[in-house]
PDB file of C-alpha atoms in Angstrom:
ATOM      1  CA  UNK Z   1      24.744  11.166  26.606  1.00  0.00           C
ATOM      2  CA  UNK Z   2      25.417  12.115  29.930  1.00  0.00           C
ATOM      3  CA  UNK Z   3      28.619  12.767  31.017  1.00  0.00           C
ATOM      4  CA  UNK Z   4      29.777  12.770  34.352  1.00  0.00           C
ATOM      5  CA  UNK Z   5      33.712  13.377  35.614  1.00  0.00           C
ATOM      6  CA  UNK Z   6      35.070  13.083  38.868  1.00  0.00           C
ATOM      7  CA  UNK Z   7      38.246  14.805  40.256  1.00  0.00           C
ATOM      8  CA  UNK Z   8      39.940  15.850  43.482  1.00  0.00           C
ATOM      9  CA  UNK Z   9      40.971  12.280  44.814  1.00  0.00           C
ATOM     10  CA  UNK Z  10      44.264  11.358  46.482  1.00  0.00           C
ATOM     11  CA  UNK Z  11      45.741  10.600  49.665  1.00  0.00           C
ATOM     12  CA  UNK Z  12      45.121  12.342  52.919  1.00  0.00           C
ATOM     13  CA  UNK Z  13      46.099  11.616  56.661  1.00  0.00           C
ATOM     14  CA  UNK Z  14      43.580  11.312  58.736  1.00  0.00           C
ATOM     15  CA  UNK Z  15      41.858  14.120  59.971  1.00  0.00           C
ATOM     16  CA  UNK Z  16      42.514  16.142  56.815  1.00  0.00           C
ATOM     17  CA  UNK Z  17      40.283  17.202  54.141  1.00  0.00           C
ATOM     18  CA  UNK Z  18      40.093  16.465  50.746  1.00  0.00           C
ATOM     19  CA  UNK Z  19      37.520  18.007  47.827  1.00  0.00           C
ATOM     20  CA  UNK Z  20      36.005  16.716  44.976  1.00  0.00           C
ATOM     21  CA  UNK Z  21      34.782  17.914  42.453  1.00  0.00           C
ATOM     22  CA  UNK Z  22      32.121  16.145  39.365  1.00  0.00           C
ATOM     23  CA  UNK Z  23      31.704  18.315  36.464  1.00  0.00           C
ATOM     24  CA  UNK Z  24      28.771  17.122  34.270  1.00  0.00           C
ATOM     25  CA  UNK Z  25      29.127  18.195  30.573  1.00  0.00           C
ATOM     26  CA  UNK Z  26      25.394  18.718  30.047  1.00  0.00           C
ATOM     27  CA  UNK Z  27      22.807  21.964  30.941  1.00  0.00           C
ATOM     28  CA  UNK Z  28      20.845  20.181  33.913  1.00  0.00           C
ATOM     29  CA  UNK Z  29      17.828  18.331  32.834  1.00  0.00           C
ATOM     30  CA  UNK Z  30      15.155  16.225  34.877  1.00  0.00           C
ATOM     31  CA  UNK Z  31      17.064  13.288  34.206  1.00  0.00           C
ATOM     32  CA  UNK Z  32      19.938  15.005  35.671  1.00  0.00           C
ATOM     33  CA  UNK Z  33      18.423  16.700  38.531  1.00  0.00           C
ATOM     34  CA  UNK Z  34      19.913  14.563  41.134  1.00  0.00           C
ATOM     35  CA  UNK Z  35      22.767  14.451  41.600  1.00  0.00           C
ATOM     36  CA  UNK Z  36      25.017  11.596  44.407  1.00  0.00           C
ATOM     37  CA  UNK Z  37      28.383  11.080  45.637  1.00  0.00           C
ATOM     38  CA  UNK Z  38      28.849   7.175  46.383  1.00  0.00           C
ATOM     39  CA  UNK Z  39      32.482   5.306  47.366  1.00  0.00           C
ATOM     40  CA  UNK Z  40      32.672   1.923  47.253  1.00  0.00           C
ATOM     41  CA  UNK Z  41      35.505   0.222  49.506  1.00  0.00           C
ATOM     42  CA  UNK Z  42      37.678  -2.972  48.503  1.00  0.00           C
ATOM     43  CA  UNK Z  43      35.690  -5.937  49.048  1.00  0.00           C
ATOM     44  CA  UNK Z  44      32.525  -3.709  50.546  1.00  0.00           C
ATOM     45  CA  UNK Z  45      29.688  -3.104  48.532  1.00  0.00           C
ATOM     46  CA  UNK Z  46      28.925   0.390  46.410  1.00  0.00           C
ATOM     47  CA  UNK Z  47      27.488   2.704  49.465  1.00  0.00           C
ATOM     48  CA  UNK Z  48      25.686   6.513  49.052  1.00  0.00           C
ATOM     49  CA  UNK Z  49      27.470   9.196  50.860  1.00  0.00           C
ATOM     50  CA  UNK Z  50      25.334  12.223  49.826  1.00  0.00           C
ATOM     51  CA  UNK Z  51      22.806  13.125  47.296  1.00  0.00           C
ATOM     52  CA  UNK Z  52      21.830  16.765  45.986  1.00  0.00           C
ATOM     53  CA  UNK Z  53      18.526  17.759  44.261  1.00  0.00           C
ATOM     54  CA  UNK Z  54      20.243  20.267  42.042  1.00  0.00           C
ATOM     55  CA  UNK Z  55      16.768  22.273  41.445  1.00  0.00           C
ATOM     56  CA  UNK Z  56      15.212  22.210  45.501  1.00  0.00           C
ATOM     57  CA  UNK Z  57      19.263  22.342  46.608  1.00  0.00           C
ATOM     58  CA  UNK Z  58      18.042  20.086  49.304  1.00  0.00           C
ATOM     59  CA  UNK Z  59      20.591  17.293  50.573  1.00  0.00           C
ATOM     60  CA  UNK Z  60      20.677  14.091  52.382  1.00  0.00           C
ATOM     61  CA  UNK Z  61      23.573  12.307  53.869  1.00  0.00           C
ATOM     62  CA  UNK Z  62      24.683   8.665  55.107  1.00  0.00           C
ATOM     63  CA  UNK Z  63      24.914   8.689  58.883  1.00  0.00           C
ATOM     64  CA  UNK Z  64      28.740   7.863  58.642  1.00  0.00           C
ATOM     65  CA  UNK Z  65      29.238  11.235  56.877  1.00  0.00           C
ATOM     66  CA  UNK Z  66      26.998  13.566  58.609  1.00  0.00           C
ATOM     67  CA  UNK Z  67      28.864  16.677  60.142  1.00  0.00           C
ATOM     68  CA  UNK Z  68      32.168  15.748  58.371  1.00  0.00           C
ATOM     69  CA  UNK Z  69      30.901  16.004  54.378  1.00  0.00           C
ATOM     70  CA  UNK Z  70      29.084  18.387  52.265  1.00  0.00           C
ATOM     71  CA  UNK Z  71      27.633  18.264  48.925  1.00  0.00           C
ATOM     72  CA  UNK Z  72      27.378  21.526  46.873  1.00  0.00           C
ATOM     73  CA  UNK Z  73      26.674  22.934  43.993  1.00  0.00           C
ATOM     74  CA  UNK Z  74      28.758  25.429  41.934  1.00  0.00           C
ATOM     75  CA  UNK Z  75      26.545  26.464  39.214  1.00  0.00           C
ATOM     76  CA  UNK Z  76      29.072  28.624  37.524  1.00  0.00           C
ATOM     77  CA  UNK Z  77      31.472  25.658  36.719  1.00  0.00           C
ATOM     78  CA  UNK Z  78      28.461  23.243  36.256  1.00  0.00           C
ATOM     79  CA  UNK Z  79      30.039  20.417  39.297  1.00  0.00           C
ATOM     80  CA  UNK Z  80      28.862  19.039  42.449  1.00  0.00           C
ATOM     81  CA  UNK Z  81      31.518  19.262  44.852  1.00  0.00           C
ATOM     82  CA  UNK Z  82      32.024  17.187  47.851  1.00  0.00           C
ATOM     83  CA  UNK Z  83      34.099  18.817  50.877  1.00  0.00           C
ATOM     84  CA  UNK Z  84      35.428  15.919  52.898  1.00  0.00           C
ATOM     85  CA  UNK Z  85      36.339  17.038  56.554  1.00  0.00           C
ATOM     86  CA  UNK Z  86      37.878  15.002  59.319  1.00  0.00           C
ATOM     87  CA  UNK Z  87      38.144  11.868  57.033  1.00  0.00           C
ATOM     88  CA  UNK Z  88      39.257   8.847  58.669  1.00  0.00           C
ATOM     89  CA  UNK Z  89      40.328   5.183  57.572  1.00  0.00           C
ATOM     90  CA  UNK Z  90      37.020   4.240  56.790  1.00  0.00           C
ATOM     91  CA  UNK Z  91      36.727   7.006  54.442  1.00  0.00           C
ATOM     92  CA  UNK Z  92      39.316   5.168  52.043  1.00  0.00           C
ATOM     93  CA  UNK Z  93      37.245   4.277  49.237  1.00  0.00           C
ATOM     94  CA  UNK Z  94      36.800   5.021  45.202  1.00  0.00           C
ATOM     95  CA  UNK Z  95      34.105   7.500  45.139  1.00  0.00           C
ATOM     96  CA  UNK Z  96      31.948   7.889  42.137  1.00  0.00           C
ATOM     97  CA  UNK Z  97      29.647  10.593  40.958  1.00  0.00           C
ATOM     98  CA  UNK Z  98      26.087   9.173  39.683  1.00  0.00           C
ATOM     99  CA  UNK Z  99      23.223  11.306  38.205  1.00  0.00           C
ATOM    100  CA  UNK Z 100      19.755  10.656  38.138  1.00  0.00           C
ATOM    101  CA  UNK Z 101      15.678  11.523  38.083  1.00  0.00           C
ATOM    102  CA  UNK Z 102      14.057  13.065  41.221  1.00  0.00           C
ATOM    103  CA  UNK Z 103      12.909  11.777  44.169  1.00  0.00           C
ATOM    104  CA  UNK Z 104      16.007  12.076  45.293  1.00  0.00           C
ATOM    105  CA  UNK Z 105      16.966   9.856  47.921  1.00  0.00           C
ATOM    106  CA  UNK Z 106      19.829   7.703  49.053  1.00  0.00           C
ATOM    107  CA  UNK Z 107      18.946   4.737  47.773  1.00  0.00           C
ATOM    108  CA  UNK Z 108      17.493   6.666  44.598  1.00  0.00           C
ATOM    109  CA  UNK Z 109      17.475   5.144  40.817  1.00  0.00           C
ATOM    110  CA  UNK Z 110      20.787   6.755  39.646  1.00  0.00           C
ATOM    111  CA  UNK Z 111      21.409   6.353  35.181  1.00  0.00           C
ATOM    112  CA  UNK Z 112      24.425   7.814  34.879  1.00  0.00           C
ATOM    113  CA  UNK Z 113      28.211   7.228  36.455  1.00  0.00           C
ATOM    114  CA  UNK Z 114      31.365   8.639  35.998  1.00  0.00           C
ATOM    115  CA  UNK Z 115      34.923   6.291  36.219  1.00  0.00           C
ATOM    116  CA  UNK Z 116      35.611   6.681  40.181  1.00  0.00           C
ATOM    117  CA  UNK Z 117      38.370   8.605  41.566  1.00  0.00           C
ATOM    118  CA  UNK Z 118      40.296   7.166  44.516  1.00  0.00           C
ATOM    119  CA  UNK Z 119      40.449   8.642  48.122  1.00  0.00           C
ATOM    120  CA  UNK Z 120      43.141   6.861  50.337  1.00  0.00           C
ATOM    121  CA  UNK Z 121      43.210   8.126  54.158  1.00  0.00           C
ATOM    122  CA  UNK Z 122      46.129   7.086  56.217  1.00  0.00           C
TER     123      UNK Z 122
END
């Protein structure tokens, strides 16, 4: 069983940064291999942010996050990190971590989901 746990929420003015951080208590596996950040806004649908092939280390973002997020890796604590820069109000949102099988994509098929942590910009 995969498991996938998401930290580093909270509450930020806007313009701030945030980080957070999903630590997956597994070695990587093909399954695994991809690896997304989603948020999902009150009354908004579930949305991708960014998505990380953990092998390739190749990325993709949602325009609304491009040139203000990252997604890394940190192999030595086994987490994929998002670095949130310059949030703004429409960055309030519960963010979850998701896993998955290659092709890695956006809109990918993702198995796996942590709980959500919350990210409130004011």
């Amino acid at each position: 069983q995969v498991q996938l746990v998401e930290s580093g929420g909270g509450s930020v003015q806007a313009g701030g940064s945030l980080r957070l951080s999903c630590a997956t208590f597994r070695p990587p596996a093909r399954s695994t291999n991809c690896v997304g950040w989603f948020r999902q806004a009150p009354g908004k649908e579930r949305e991708a942010v960014a998505v990380i092939n953990r092998v390739l280390d190749r990325k993709l973002y949602d325009d609304s996050v491009k040139g203000r997020f990252t997604i890394s890796l940190d192999n030595d604590k086994n987490t994929v990190d998002l670095q949130m820069d310059s949030v703004n109000l429409e960055d309030t949102a519960t963010y979850f971590c998701a896993a998955g099988s290659p092709p890695c994509e956006l809109h990918g098929q993702f198995n796996h989901w942590g709980q959500g942590t919350q990210v409130t910009v004011s």
